[in-house]
CSV table of C-alpha atoms and ligand atoms in Angstrom, one decimal:
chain,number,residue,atom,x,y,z
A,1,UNK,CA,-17.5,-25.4,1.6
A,2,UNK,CA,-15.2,-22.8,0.4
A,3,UNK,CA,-11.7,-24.2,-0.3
A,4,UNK,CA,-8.3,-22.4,-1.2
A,5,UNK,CA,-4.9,-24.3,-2.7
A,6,UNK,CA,-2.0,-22.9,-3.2
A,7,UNK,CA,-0.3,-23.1,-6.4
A,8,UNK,CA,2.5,-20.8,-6.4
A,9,UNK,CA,4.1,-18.6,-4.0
A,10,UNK,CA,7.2,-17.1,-5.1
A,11,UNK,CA,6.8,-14.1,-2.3
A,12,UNK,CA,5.8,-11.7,-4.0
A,13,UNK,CA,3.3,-13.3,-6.1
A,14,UNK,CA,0.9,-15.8,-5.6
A,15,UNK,CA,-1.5,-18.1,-7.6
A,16,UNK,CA,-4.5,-19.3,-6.3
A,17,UNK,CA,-7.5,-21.5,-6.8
A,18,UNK,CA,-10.3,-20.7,-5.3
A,19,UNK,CA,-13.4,-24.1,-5.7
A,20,UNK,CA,-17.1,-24.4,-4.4
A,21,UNK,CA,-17.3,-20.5,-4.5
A,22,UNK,CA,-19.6,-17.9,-6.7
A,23,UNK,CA,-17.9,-16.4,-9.4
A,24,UNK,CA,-19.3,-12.8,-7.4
A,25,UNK,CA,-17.2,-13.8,-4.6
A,26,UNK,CA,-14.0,-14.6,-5.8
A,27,UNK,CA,-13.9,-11.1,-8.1
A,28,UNK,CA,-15.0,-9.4,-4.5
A,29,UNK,CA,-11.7,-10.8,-3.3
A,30,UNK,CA,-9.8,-9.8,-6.7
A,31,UNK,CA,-11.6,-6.6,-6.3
A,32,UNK,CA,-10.6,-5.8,-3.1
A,33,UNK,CA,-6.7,-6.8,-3.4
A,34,UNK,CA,-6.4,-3.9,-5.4
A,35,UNK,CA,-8.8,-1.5,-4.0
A,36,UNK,CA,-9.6,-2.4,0.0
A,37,UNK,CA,-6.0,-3.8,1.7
A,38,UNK,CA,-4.4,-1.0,3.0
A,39,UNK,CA,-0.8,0.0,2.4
A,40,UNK,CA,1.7,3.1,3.4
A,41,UNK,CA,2.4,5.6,1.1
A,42,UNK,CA,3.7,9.5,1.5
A,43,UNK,CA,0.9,11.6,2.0
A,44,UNK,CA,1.8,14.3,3.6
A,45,UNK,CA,5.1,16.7,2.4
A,46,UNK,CA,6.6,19.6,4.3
A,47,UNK,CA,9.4,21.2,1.9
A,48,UNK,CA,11.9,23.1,3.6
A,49,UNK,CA,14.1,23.9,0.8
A,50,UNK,CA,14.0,23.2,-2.7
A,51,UNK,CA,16.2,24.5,-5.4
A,52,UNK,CA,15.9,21.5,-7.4
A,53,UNK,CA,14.2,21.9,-11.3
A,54,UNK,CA,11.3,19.9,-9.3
A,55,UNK,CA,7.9,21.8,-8.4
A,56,UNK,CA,7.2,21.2,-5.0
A,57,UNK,CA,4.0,19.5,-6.1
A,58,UNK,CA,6.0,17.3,-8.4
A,59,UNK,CA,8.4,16.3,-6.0
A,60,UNK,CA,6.0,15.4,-3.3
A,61,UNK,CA,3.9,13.4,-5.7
A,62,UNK,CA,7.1,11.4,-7.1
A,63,UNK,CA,7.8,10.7,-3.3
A,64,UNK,CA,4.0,9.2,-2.7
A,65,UNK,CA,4.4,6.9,-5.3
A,66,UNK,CA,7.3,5.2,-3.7
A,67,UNK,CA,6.4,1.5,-2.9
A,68,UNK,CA,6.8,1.5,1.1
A,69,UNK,CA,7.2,-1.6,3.5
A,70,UNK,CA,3.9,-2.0,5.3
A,71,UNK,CA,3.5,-4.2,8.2
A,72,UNK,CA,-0.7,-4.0,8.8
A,73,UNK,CA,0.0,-5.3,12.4
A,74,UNK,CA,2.0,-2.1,13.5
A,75,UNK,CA,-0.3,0.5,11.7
A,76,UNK,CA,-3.6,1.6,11.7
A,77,UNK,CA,-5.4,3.5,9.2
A,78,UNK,CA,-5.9,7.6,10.6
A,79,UNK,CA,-9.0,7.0,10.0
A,80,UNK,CA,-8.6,4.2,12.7
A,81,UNK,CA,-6.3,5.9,15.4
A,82,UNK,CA,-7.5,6.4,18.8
A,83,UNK,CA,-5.7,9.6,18.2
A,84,UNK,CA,-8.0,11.4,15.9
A,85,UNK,CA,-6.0,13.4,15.0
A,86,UNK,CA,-5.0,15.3,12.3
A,87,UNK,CA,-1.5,15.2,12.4
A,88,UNK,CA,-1.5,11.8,13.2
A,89,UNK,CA,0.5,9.8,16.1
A,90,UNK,CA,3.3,6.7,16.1
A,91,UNK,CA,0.1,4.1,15.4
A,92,UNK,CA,-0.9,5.8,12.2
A,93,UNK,CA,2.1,7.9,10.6
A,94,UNK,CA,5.9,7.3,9.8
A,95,UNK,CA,8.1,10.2,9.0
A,96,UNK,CA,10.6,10.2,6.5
A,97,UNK,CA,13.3,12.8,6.4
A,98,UNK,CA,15.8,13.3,3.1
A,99,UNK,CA,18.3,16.2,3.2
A,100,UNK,CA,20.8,15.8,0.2
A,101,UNK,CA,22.9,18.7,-1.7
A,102,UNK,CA,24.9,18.2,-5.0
A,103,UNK,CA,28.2,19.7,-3.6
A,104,UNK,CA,30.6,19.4,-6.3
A,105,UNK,CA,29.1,17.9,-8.9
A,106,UNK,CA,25.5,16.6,-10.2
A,107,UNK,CA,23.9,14.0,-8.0
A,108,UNK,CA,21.2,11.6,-8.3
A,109,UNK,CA,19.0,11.4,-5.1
A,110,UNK,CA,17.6,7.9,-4.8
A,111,UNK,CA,14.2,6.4,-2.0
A,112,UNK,CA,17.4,5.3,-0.2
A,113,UNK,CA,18.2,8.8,0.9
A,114,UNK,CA,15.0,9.0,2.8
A,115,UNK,CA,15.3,8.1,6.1
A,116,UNK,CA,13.1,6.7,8.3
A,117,UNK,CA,11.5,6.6,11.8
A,118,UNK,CA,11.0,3.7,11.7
A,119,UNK,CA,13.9,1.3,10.0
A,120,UNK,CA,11.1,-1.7,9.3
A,121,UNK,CA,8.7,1.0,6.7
A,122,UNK,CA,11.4,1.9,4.5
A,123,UNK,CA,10.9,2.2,0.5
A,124,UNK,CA,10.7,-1.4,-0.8
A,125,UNK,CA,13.5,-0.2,-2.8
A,126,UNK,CA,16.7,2.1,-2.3
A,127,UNK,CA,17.3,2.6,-6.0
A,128,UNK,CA,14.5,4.6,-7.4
A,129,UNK,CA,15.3,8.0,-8.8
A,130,UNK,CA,13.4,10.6,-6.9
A,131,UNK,CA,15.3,14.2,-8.4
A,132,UNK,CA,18.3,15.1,-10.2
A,133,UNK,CA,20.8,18.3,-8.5
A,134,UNK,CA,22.9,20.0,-10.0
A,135,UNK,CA,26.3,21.8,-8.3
A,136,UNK,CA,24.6,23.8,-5.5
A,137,UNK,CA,21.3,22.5,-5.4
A,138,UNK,CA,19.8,21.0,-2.5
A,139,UNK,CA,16.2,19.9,-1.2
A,140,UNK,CA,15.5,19.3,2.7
A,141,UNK,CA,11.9,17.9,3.4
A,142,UNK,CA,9.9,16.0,5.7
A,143,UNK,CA,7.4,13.1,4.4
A,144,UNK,CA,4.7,11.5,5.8
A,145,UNK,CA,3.4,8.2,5.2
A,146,UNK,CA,0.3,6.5,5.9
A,147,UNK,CA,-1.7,3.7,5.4
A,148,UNK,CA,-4.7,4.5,2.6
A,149,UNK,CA,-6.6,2.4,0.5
A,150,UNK,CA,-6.1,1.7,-3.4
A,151,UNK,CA,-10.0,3.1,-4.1
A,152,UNK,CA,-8.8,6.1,-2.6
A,153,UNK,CA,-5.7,7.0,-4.7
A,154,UNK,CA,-3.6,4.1,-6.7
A,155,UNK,CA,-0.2,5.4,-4.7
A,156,UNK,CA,-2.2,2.9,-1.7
A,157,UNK,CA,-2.7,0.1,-4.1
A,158,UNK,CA,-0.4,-2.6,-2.6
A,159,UNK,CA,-0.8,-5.0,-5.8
A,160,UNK,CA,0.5,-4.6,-10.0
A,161,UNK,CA,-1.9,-7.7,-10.8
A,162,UNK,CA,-4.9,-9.0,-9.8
A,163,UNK,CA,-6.5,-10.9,-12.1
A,164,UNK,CA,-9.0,-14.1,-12.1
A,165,UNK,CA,-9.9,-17.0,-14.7
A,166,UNK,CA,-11.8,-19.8,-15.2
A,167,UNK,CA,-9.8,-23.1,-13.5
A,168,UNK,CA,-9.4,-26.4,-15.3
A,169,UNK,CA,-12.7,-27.6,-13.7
A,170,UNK,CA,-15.8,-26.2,-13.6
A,171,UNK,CA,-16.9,-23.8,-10.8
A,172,UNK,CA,-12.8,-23.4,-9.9
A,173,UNK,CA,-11.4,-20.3,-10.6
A,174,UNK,CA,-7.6,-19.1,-10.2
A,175,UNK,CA,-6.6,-15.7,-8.7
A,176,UNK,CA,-3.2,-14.4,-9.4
A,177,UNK,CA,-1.7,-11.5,-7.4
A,178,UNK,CA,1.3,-9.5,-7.7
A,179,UNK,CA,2.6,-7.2,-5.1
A,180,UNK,CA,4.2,-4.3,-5.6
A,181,UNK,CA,6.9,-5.2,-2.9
A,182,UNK,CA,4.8,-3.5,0.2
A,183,UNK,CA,3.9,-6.8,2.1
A,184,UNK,CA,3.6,-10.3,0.6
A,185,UNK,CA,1.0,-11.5,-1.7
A,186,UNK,CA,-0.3,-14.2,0.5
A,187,UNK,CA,-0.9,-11.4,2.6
A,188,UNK,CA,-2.7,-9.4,0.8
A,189,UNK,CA,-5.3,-12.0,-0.5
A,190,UNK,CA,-5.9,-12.9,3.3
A,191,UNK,CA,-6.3,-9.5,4.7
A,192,UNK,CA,-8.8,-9.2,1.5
A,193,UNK,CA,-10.9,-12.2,2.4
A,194,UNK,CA,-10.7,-10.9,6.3
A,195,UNK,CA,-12.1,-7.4,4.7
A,196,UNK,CA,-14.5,-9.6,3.5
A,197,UNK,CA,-16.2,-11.2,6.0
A,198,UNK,CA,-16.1,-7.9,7.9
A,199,UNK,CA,-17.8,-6.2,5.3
A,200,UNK,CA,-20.6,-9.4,5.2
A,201,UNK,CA,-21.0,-9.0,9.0
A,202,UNK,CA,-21.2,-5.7,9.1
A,203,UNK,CA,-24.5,-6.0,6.6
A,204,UNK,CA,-25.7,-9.1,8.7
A,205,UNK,CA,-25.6,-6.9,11.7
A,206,UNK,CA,-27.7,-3.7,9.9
A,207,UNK,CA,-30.2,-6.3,8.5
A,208,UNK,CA,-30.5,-8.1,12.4
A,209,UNK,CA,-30.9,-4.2,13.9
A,210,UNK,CA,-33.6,-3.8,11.2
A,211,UNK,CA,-35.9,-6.7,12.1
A,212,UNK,CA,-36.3,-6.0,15.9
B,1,LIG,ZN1,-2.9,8.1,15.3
């Protein structure tokens, strides 16, 4: 049987030893950390003004790669959402407003100047840089954020470090993940394994269709 022991779990990190597993196995779950568990990000950007030194395209990018709270319980991915739609609905979006102005002198706007819909997906931090303005200058936008997938673009990945390596005994092998600050890292090695065994039963299911 499969068995997991926790070694450390500071929060945002998390060490793991994984025994009586295939070595195949235990990089799936390493593997999908980075590239399968779903976390928000800013996808979508409607600029209303902008009279920063920023390209639009440059802003909006800076803005997606903003590590964002995610809580997988209250969002689905669009892809997901019983609303199929392509502007999304409350399930599978969050918007994010930021209207800021250097009045009088030259002003720094931070991810703590975005507001959001929803106060529980907020940047994981306030004080990341997002533009510089200068006396007069102002931007006025509207963000999106959803939930996306790190093999889809790396803004989505919710983890710095995943790595794995042999344990002290044989056929034991330690998984370390850090998280970027979007959800905890025990999290994201469960909802990993859970993507997992969905992914297994899904193939079990198209090999039973197959045989009848
Ligand atoms: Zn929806």
């Amino acid at each position: 049987m499969v068995s997991m022991k926790i070694l450390e779990d500071t929060g945002t990190s998390i060490k793991v030893e994984l025994s009586d597993i295939d070595r195949s196995y235990a990089n799936a779950i390493r593997r999908f950390c980075i590239s399968e568990v779903p976390s928000m990000a800013i996808d979508d950007v409607v600029i209303l003004e902008n009279s920063s030194v920023l390209y639009d395209e440059i802003l909006a990018s800076r803005l997606g790669l903003i590590p964002i709270k995610t809580d997988l319980n209250r969002y689905v991915l669009p892809e997901k959402c019983d609303c199929k739609s392509e502007l999304g609905c409350s399930k599978c979006r969050v918007l994010f407003v930021l209207d800021a102005t250097a009045k009088d002198r030259v002003t720094t706007v931070f991810s703590g100047d975005l507001v959001s819909e929803d106060k529980e997906t907020r940047p994981v931090s306030e004080t990341i840089p997002i533009v510089k303005l200068a006396k007069g200058q102002s931007i006025k936008l509207e963000a999106y954020a959803k939930l996306g997938r790190g093999k889809e673009h790396a803004k989505w990945q919710p983890c710095t470090v995943s790595v794995l390596t042999d344990g002290k005994q044989e056929g034991t092998y330690i998984l370390k993940v850090e998280s970027v600050g979007s959800m905890p890292a025990r999290t994201i090695v469960s909802k990993a394994i859970e993507i997992l065994e969905e992914k297994l039963l899904e193939m079990k299911s198209g090999i039973g269709e197959k045989q009848e």
